[in-house]
mmCIF file of C-alpha atoms and ligand atoms in Angstrom:
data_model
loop_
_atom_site.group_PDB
_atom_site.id
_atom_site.type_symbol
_atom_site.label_atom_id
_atom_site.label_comp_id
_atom_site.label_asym_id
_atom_site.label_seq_id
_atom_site.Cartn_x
_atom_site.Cartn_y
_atom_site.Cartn_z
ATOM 1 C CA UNK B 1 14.098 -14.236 -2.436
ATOM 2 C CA UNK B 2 10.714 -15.166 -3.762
ATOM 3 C CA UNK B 3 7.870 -13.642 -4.768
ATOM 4 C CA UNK B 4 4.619 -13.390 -2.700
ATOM 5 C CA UNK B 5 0.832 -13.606 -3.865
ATOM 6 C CA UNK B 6 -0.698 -10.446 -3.249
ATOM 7 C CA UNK B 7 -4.708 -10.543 -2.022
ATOM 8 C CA UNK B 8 -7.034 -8.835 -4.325
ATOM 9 C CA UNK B 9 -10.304 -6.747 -3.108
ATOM 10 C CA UNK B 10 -13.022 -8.155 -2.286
ATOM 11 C CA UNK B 11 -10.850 -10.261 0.067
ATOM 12 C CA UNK B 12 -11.834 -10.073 3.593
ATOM 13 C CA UNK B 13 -8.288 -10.415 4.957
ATOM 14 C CA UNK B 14 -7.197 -7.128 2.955
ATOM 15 C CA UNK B 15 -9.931 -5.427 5.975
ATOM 16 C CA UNK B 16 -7.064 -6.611 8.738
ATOM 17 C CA UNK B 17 -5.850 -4.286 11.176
ATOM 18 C CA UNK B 18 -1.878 -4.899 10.935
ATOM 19 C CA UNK B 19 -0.167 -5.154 14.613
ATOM 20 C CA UNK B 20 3.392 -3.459 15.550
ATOM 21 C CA UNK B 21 6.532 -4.868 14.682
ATOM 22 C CA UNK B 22 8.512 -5.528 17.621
ATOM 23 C CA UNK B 23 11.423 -8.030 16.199
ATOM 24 C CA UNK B 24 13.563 -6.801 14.428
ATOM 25 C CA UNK B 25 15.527 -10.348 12.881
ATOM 26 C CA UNK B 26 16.279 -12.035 9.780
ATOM 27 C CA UNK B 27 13.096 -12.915 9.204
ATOM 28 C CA UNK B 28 11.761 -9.747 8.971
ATOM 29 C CA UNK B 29 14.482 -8.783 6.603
ATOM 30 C CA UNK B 30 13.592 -11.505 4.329
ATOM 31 C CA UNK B 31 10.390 -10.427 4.518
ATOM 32 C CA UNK B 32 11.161 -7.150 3.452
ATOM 33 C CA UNK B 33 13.068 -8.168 0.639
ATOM 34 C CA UNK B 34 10.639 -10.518 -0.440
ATOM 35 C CA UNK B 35 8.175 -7.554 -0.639
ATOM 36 C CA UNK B 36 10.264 -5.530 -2.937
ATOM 37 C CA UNK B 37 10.403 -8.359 -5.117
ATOM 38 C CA UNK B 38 7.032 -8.825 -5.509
ATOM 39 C CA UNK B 39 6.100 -4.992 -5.659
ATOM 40 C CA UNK B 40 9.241 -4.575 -8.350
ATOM 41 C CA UNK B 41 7.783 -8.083 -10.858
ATOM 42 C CA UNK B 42 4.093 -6.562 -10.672
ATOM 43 C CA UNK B 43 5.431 -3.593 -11.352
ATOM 44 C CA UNK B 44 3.973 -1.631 -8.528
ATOM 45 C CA UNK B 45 5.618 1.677 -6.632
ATOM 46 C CA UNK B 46 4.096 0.716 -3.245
ATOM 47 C CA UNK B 47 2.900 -2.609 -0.939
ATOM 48 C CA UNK B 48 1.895 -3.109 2.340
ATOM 49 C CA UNK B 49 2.094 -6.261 4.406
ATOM 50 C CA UNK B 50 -1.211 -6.645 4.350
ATOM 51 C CA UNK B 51 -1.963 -7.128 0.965
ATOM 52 C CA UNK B 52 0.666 -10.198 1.244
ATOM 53 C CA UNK B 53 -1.456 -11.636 4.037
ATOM 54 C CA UNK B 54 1.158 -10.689 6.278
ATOM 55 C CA UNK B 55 -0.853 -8.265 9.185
ATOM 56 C CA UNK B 56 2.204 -6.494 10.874
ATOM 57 C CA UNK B 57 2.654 -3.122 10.104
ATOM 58 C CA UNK B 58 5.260 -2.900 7.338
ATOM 59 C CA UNK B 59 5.037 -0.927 3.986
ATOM 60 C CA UNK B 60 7.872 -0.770 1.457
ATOM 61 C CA UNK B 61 7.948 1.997 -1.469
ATOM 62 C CA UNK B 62 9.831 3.242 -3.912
ATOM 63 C CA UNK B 63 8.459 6.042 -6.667
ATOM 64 C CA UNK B 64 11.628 6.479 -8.216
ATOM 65 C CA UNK B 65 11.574 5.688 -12.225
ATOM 66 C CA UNK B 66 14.486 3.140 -12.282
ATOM 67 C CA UNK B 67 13.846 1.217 -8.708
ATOM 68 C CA UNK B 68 16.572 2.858 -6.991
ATOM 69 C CA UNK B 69 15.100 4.088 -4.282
ATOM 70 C CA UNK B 70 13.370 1.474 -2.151
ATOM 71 C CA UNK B 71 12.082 2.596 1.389
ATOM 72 C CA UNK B 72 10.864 0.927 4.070
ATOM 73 C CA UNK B 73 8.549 2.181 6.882
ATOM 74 C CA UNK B 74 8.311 0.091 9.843
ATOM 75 C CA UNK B 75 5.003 1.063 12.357
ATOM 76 C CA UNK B 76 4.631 4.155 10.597
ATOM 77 C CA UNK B 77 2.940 7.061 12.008
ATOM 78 C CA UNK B 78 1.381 9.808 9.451
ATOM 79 C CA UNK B 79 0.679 13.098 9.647
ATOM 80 C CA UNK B 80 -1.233 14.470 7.620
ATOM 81 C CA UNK B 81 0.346 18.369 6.895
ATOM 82 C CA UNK B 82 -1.694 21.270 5.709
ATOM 83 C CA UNK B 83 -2.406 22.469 2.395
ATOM 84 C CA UNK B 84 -4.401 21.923 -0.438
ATOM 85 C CA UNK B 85 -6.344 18.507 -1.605
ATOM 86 C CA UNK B 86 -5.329 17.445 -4.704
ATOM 87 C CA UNK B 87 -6.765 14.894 -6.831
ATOM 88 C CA UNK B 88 -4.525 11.984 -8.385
ATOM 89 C CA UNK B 89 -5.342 8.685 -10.171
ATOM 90 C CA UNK B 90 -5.059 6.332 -7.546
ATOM 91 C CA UNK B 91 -3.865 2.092 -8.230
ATOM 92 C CA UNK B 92 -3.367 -0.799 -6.153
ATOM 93 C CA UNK B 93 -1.759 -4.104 -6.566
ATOM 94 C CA UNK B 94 -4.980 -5.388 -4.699
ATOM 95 C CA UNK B 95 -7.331 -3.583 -7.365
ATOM 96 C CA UNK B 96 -5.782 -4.748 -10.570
ATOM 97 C CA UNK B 97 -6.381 -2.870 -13.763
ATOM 98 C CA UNK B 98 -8.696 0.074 -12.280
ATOM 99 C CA UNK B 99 -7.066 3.827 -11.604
ATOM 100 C CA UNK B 100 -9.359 6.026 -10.437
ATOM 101 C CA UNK B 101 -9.082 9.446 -8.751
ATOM 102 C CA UNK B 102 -8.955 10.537 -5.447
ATOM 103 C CA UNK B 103 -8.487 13.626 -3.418
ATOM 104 C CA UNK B 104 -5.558 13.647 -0.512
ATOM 105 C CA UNK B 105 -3.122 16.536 0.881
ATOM 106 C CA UNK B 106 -0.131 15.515 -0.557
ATOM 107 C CA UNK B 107 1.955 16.787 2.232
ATOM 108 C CA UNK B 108 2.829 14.792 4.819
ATOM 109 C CA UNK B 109 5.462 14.049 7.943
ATOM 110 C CA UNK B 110 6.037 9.935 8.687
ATOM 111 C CA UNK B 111 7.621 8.781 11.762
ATOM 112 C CA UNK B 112 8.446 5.073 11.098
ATOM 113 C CA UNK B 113 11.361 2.342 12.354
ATOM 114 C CA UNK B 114 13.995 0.904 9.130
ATOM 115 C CA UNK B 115 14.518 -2.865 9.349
ATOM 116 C CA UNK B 116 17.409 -2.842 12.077
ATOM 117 C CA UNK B 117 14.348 -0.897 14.580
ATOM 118 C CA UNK B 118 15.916 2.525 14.014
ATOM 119 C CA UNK B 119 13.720 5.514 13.932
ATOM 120 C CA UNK B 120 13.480 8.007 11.311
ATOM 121 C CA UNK B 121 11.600 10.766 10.126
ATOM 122 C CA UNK B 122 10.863 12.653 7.011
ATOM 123 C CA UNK B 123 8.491 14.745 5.236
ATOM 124 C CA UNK B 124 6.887 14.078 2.200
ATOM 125 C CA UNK B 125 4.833 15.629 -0.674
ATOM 126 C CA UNK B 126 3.389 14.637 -4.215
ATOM 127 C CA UNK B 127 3.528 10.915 -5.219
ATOM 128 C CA UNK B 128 5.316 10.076 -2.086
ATOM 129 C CA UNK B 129 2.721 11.162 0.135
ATOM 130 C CA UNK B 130 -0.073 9.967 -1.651
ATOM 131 C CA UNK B 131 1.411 6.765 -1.923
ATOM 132 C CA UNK B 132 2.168 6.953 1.762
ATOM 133 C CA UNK B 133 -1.262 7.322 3.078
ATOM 134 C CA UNK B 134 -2.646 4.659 0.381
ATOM 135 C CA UNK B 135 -0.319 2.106 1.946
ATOM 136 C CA UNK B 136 -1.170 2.991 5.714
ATOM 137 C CA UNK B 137 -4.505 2.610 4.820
ATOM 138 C CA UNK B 138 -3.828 -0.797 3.993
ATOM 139 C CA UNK B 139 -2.482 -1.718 7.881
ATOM 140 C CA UNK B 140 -5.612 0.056 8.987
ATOM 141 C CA UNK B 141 -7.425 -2.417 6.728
ATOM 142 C CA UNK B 142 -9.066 0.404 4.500
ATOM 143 C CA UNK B 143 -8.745 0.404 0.628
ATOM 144 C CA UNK B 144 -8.841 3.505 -2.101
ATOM 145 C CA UNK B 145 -11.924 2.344 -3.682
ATOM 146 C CA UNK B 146 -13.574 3.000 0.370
ATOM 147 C CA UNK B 147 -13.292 6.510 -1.500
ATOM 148 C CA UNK B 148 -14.670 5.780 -4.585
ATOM 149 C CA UNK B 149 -18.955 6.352 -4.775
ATOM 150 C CA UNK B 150 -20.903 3.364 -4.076
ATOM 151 C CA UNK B 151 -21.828 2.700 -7.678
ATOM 152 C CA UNK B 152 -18.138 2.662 -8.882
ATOM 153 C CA UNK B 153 -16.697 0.433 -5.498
ATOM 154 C CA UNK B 154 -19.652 -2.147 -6.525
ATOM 155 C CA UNK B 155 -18.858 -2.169 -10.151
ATOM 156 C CA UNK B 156 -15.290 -2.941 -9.410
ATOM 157 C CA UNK B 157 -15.869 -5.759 -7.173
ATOM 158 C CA UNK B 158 -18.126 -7.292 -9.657
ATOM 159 C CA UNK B 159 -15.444 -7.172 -11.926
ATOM 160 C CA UNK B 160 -13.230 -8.888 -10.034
ATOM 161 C CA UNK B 161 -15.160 -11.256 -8.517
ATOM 162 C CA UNK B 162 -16.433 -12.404 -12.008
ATOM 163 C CA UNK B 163 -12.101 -12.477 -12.921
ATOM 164 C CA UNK B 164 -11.654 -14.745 -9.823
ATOM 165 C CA UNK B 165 -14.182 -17.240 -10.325
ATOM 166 C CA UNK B 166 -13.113 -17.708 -13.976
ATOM 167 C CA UNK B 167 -9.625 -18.134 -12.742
ATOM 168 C CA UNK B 168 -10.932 -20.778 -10.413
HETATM 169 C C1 LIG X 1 -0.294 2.773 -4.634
HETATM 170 O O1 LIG X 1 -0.016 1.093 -6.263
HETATM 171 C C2 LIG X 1 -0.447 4.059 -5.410
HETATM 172 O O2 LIG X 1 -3.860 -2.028 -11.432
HETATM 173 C C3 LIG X 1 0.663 1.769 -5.226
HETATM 174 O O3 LIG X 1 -2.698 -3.754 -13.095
HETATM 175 C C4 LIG X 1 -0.670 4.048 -6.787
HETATM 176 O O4 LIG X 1 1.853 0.225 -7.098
HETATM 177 C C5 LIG X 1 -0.405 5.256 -4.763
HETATM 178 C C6 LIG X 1 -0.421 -1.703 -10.268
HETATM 179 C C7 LIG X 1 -0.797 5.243 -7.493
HETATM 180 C C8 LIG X 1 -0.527 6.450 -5.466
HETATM 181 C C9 LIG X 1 -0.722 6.449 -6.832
HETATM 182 C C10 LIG X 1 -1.783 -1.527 -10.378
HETATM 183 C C11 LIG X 1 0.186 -2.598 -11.133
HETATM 184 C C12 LIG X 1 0.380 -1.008 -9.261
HETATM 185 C C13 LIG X 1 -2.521 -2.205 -11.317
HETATM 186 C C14 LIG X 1 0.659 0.363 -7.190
HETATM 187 C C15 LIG X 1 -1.911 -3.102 -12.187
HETATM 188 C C16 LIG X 1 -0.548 -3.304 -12.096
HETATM 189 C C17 LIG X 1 -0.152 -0.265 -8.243
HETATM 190 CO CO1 LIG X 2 -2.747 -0.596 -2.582
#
């Protein structure tokens, strides 16, 4: 297992539309587990491929307390159920050190593939489902701060930016 470096915004490949799995081998299994790995060190409850620099369409997850629930969604297809917006603070591996809120229906079905290709589907509300559509937005190449205003997206980038080039 190792860990992977996760992209951080303002990163132009974090803006890559992810393609369909359609192997399902051992290296997609290692990829998989290398995933958790890095989501479980960072500590993070949610990661997408993308944000590993890896554009297929693969999200892992797990929003339990003690990281005993990991889930994988392979080419996942959302749908977003009815009911009524909520707001949550919102985080991302790729963002690090800014929660902010924003407003989703947390109620929603997922059709997706597990790592051996077989389809599943469930429905899911609260942290789940928020977390759900915050990681398919990643395959789709769109971010949480998209959501934020202008002022706040551009203050966060500057923030980074001015973190990365110290780091370099
Ligand atoms: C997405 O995000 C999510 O800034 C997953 O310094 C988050 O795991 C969906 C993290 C909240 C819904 C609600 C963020 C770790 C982890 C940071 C994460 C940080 C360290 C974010
Ligand atoms: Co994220």
């Amino acid at each position: 297992m190792s860990k992977l470096q996760i992209l951080e915004f303002p990163d132009p490949r974090l803006r890559t539309v992810a393609k369909p799995v359609q192997t399902f081998d051992a290296a997609l299994s290692q990829l998989i587990d290398d995933m958790f790995e890095t989501m479980y060190e960072a500590p993070g409850i949610g990661l997408a491929a993308t944000q590993v620099d890896v554009h297929k369409r693969i999200v892992v997850i797990d929003v339990s307390e003690d990281k005993s629930e990991p889930m994988v969604f392979i080419n996942p297809d959302i749908e977003v159920l009815d009911g009524d917006p909520e707001e949550m603070q919102e985080g991302c591996l790729s963002v690090p050190g800014f929660y902010e809120s924003v407003t989703r229906i947390p109620h929603v079905k997922i059709r997706a593939q597990d790592r051996n290709g077989e389809s599943y589907e469930m429905e899911a509300r609260g942290l789940l489902a928020v977390c759900l559509q915050h990681e398919v937005d990643h395959l789709n190449g769109k971010l949480y701060v998209d959501y934020l205003s202008n002022v706040k997206r551009t203050r966060i980038r500057k923030k980074l930016e001015k973190q990365h080039k110290m780091r370099a």
